[in-house]
Short mmCIF file of C-alpha atoms in Angstrom, two decimals:
data_model
loop_
_atom_site.label_atom_id
_atom_site.label_comp_id
_atom_site.label_asym_id
_atom_site.label_seq_id
_atom_site.Cartn_x
_atom_site.Cartn_y
_atom_site.Cartn_z
CA LYS A 1 -18.45 -8.39 0.92
CA ALA A 2 -15.42 -10.21 -0.43
CA GLY A 3 -12.10 -8.42 -0.33
CA VAL A 4 -9.43 -8.16 -2.96
CA THR A 5 -8.33 -11.58 -4.16
CA GLN A 6 -4.91 -12.21 -5.62
CA THR A 7 -3.82 -15.47 -7.19
CA PRO A 8 -1.60 -17.30 -6.87
CA ARG A 9 -0.25 -16.51 -3.40
CA TYR A 10 3.19 -17.91 -4.14
CA LEU A 11 5.19 -18.46 -7.29
CA ILE A 12 8.66 -19.70 -8.06
CA LYS A 13 9.98 -18.98 -11.52
CA THR A 14 13.30 -19.28 -13.31
CA ARG A 15 15.21 -16.35 -14.79
CA GLY A 16 14.08 -15.63 -18.33
CA GLN A 17 10.60 -17.01 -17.86
CA GLN A 18 7.45 -14.92 -17.82
CA VAL A 19 4.73 -14.79 -15.19
CA THR A 20 1.12 -13.64 -14.97
CA LEU A 21 -0.49 -12.55 -11.71
CA SER A 22 -4.20 -12.08 -11.22
CA CYS A 23 -6.26 -9.68 -9.12
CA SER A 24 -10.01 -9.62 -8.52
CA PRO A 25 -11.08 -6.33 -6.97
CA ILE A 26 -13.87 -5.70 -4.51
CA SER A 27 -17.25 -5.90 -6.22
CA GLY A 28 -18.18 -2.52 -7.64
CA HIS A 29 -14.63 -1.19 -7.61
CA ARG A 30 -13.43 -0.11 -11.02
CA SER A 31 -9.88 0.99 -10.28
CA VAL A 32 -7.09 -1.52 -9.81
CA SER A 33 -3.52 -0.56 -8.97
CA TRP A 34 -0.43 -2.73 -8.70
CA TYR A 35 2.53 -2.23 -6.38
CA GLN A 36 5.84 -4.00 -5.97
CA GLN A 37 7.23 -4.43 -2.47
CA THR A 38 10.86 -5.29 -1.84
CA PRO A 39 13.02 -4.94 1.29
CA GLY A 40 15.35 -2.50 -0.47
CA GLN A 41 12.96 -0.28 -2.39
CA GLY A 42 9.83 -0.58 -0.28
CA LEU A 43 6.45 -0.16 -1.92
CA GLN A 44 6.59 1.14 -5.47
CA PHE A 45 3.71 1.91 -7.79
CA LEU A 46 3.59 -0.10 -11.00
CA PHE A 47 0.41 0.95 -12.81
CA GLU A 48 -3.27 1.70 -12.41
CA TYR A 49 -6.21 0.60 -14.54
CA PHE A 50 -9.70 2.01 -14.72
CA SER A 51 -12.41 0.78 -17.07
CA GLU A 52 -9.93 -1.38 -18.97
CA THR A 53 -7.58 1.57 -19.60
CA GLN A 54 -4.18 2.16 -18.09
CA ARG A 55 -4.41 5.61 -16.53
CA ASN A 56 -1.12 5.87 -14.78
CA LYS A 57 2.21 4.10 -14.87
CA GLY A 58 5.18 4.02 -12.53
CA ASN A 59 8.84 3.95 -13.40
CA PHE A 60 9.30 0.31 -14.34
CA PRO A 61 10.71 -1.24 -17.51
CA GLY A 62 8.47 -2.38 -20.33
CA ARG A 63 8.84 -5.98 -19.18
CA PHE A 64 6.12 -5.13 -16.69
CA SER A 65 2.70 -4.87 -18.25
CA GLY A 66 -0.89 -5.26 -17.24
CA ARG A 67 -4.44 -5.25 -18.38
CA GLN A 68 -7.93 -4.99 -17.02
CA PHE A 69 -11.00 -6.85 -18.15
CA SER A 70 -14.58 -5.66 -18.45
CA ASN A 71 -15.42 -7.17 -15.06
CA SER A 72 -12.59 -5.06 -13.53
CA ARG A 73 -10.39 -8.07 -12.87
CA SER A 74 -6.79 -7.30 -13.65
CA GLU A 75 -3.67 -9.19 -14.58
CA MET A 76 -0.09 -8.13 -14.57
CA ASN A 77 2.61 -9.80 -16.60
CA VAL A 78 6.35 -9.78 -16.18
CA SER A 79 8.39 -11.08 -19.08
CA THR A 80 12.01 -12.17 -19.14
CA LEU A 81 12.19 -12.45 -15.38
CA GLU A 82 15.27 -11.24 -13.54
CA LEU A 83 16.42 -12.12 -10.04
CA GLY A 84 15.61 -8.58 -8.98
CA ASP A 85 11.95 -9.11 -9.82
CA SER A 86 11.61 -11.26 -6.71
CA ALA A 87 9.11 -9.35 -4.60
CA LEU A 88 5.67 -9.24 -3.07
CA TYR A 89 3.25 -7.91 -5.69
CA LEU A 90 0.25 -6.20 -4.22
CA CYS A 91 -2.98 -5.30 -5.91
CA ALA A 92 -5.25 -2.55 -4.61
CA SER A 93 -8.79 -1.76 -5.60
CA SER A 94 -10.78 1.40 -5.13
CA LEU A 95 -14.13 2.67 -6.28
CA THR A 96 -12.92 5.17 -8.83
CA GLY A 97 -9.25 5.63 -8.10
CA LYS A 98 -9.78 9.34 -7.50
CA GLY A 99 -10.04 10.47 -3.93
CA THR A 100 -11.16 7.12 -2.61
CA GLU A 101 -9.29 4.78 -0.35
CA ALA A 102 -7.51 1.75 -1.71
CA PHE A 103 -7.96 -1.75 -0.32
CA PHE A 104 -5.17 -4.23 -0.77
CA GLY A 105 -5.08 -7.94 -1.43
CA GLN A 106 -2.83 -10.43 0.35
CA GLY A 107 -0.28 -10.22 -2.42
CA THR A 108 1.57 -12.67 -4.60
CA ARG A 109 5.05 -13.64 -3.45
CA LEU A 110 7.20 -14.10 -6.55
CA THR A 111 10.59 -15.73 -6.22
CA VAL A 112 12.87 -15.80 -9.25
CA VAL A 113 15.69 -18.36 -9.13
CA ALA B 1 6.85 15.13 -6.51
CA GLN B 2 5.19 13.85 -3.39
CA SER B 3 7.17 11.97 -0.76
CA VAL B 4 6.69 10.43 2.67
CA THR B 5 9.24 10.10 5.44
CA GLN B 6 8.91 7.74 8.36
CA PRO B 7 11.98 8.54 10.44
CA ASP B 8 11.84 5.48 12.68
CA ILE B 9 12.71 2.15 11.09
CA HIS B 10 12.05 0.19 14.30
CA ILE B 11 10.24 1.07 17.49
CA THR B 12 9.90 -1.10 20.58
CA VAL B 13 7.06 -0.41 22.99
CA SER B 14 6.04 -2.24 26.15
CA GLU B 15 2.63 -3.81 26.12
CA GLY B 16 0.14 -1.38 27.63
CA ALA B 17 2.28 1.66 26.88
CA SER B 18 1.29 4.42 24.49
CA LEU B 19 2.53 4.57 20.92
CA GLU B 20 3.28 7.32 18.45
CA LEU B 21 4.60 6.62 14.96
CA ARG B 22 5.85 9.59 13.01
CA CYS B 23 5.08 10.48 9.42
CA ASN B 24 6.08 13.57 7.47
CA TYR B 25 5.00 14.21 3.93
CA SER B 26 5.93 16.50 1.11
CA TYR B 27 3.18 17.60 -1.22
CA GLY B 28 2.22 20.82 -2.97
CA ALA B 29 -1.25 21.07 -1.46
CA THR B 30 -3.35 19.27 1.11
CA PRO B 31 -3.04 15.61 0.29
CA TYR B 32 -5.01 12.55 1.14
CA LEU B 33 -3.20 10.71 3.94
CA PHE B 34 -3.37 7.09 5.01
CA TRP B 35 -1.96 4.68 7.52
CA TYR B 36 -1.73 1.00 6.64
CA VAL B 37 -0.56 -1.96 8.71
CA GLN B 38 1.09 -5.09 7.37
CA SER B 39 1.63 -8.36 9.21
CA PRO B 40 4.44 -10.64 7.97
CA GLY B 41 3.70 -12.10 4.54
CA GLN B 42 0.35 -10.36 4.34
CA GLY B 43 -1.18 -7.50 2.41
CA LEU B 44 -1.83 -4.01 3.67
CA GLN B 45 -4.78 -3.25 5.91
CA LEU B 46 -6.12 0.30 6.01
CA LEU B 47 -6.08 1.68 9.56
CA LEU B 48 -7.37 5.17 8.88
CA LYS B 49 -7.49 7.97 6.35
CA TYR B 50 -7.61 11.74 6.20
CA PHE B 51 -9.33 13.43 3.31
CA SER B 52 -10.55 16.73 4.80
CA GLY B 53 -12.33 18.19 7.80
CA ASP B 54 -11.48 17.28 11.37
CA THR B 55 -7.73 16.94 11.66
CA LEU B 56 -7.97 14.19 14.28
CA VAL B 57 -9.16 11.00 12.65
CA GLN B 58 -10.15 7.77 14.30
CA GLY B 59 -9.41 4.41 12.80
CA ILE B 60 -9.77 0.74 13.50
CA LYS B 61 -8.17 -1.17 16.37
CA GLY B 62 -8.10 1.92 18.60
CA PHE B 63 -5.69 3.92 16.43
CA GLU B 64 -5.96 7.62 15.72
CA ALA B 65 -3.90 10.10 13.73
CA GLU B 66 -3.60 13.85 13.68
CA PHE B 67 -3.03 15.91 10.56
CA LYS B 68 -0.88 18.97 11.21
CA ARG B 69 -0.60 21.10 8.11
CA SER B 70 1.99 23.45 9.61
CA GLN B 71 4.32 20.54 10.34
CA SER B 72 3.42 18.46 7.27
CA SER B 73 2.86 15.57 9.64
CA PHE B 74 0.35 12.81 10.11
CA ASN B 75 1.42 10.91 13.21
CA LEU B 76 -0.27 7.70 14.28
CA ARG B 77 -1.11 7.15 17.94
CA LYS B 78 -2.56 4.51 20.21
CA PRO B 79 -3.03 4.98 23.95
CA SER B 80 -2.35 1.37 24.95
CA VAL B 81 -0.49 -1.10 22.75
CA HIS B 82 -1.40 -4.78 22.62
CA TRP B 83 0.97 -7.58 21.64
CA SER B 84 -1.14 -8.17 18.53
CA ASP B 85 -0.22 -4.67 17.28
CA ALA B 86 3.28 -5.86 16.44
CA ALA B 87 3.56 -5.37 12.69
CA GLU B 88 4.93 -2.95 10.11
CA TYR B 89 3.15 0.36 9.68
CA PHE B 90 3.14 2.41 6.50
CA CYS B 91 2.16 6.01 6.01
CA ALA B 92 1.02 6.96 2.52
CA VAL B 93 0.06 10.10 0.64
CA GLY B 94 -2.30 10.32 -2.30
CA ALA B 95 -3.03 13.17 -4.66
CA VAL B 96 -6.17 15.23 -4.09
CA SER B 97 -6.48 15.78 -7.80
CA GLY B 98 -5.56 13.33 -10.44
CA TYR B 99 -5.28 9.65 -9.89
CA SER B 100 -5.06 7.59 -6.76
CA THR B 101 -1.41 6.62 -6.94
CA LEU B 102 -0.15 6.20 -3.41
CA THR B 103 3.34 7.13 -2.34
CA PHE B 104 4.45 5.16 0.70
CA GLY B 105 7.00 5.74 3.39
CA LYS B 106 9.60 3.06 4.07
CA GLY B 107 7.62 1.77 7.01
CA THR B 108 8.12 1.49 10.77
CA MET B 109 8.42 -1.93 12.35
CA LEU B 110 6.68 -2.02 15.72
CA LEU B 111 7.92 -4.52 18.27
CA VAL B 112 5.92 -5.05 21.45
CA SER B 113 7.73 -6.26 24.53
CA PRO B 114 5.93 -8.05 27.37
#
């Protein structure tokens, strides 16, 4: 059974640009969550999608957005990139998102210069 | 609001020695509890989880953890550490009701000395 796949693995962007990250969950999993990991703040929850609907959102500015498709694949978008957006972005999938364990992808390393 | 504290930022253990990583949580009821491990530049791998029932849970790679409600703790243990266990370990808490948002501790970096 394939795990969670995140693409691309690495990205370098310039301040002011926008970026889209992709996540394919484990087959059959309908919940996808996104987390940002930085050395200073640690792992922080961005948002969670289930059946194409955002169910929960963390405390991040509106520049961070996401969506989920009918096949449960998810994308997150960051507009007007800032240097502080440099981080490892992790996607996690779970069966339903309620009371089930989450499995993480390898992450996308975003560097903003 | 739920929170997780991992009091040790770094721990160094000799290969073959036992290991205990501490985790304390704050939550209004019995939470779901998890331990994840992360190697440099990689994602998080689930080591073990506690949902309910037996308070001593077994995980992969020889790890175990014990849920102690009275101490709000969920410490991770391994009887004999291998050099390949060197990594960063994260404790996380999830809500029993509601959605599966995980709140993570800051992590403990495990160094294994020969």
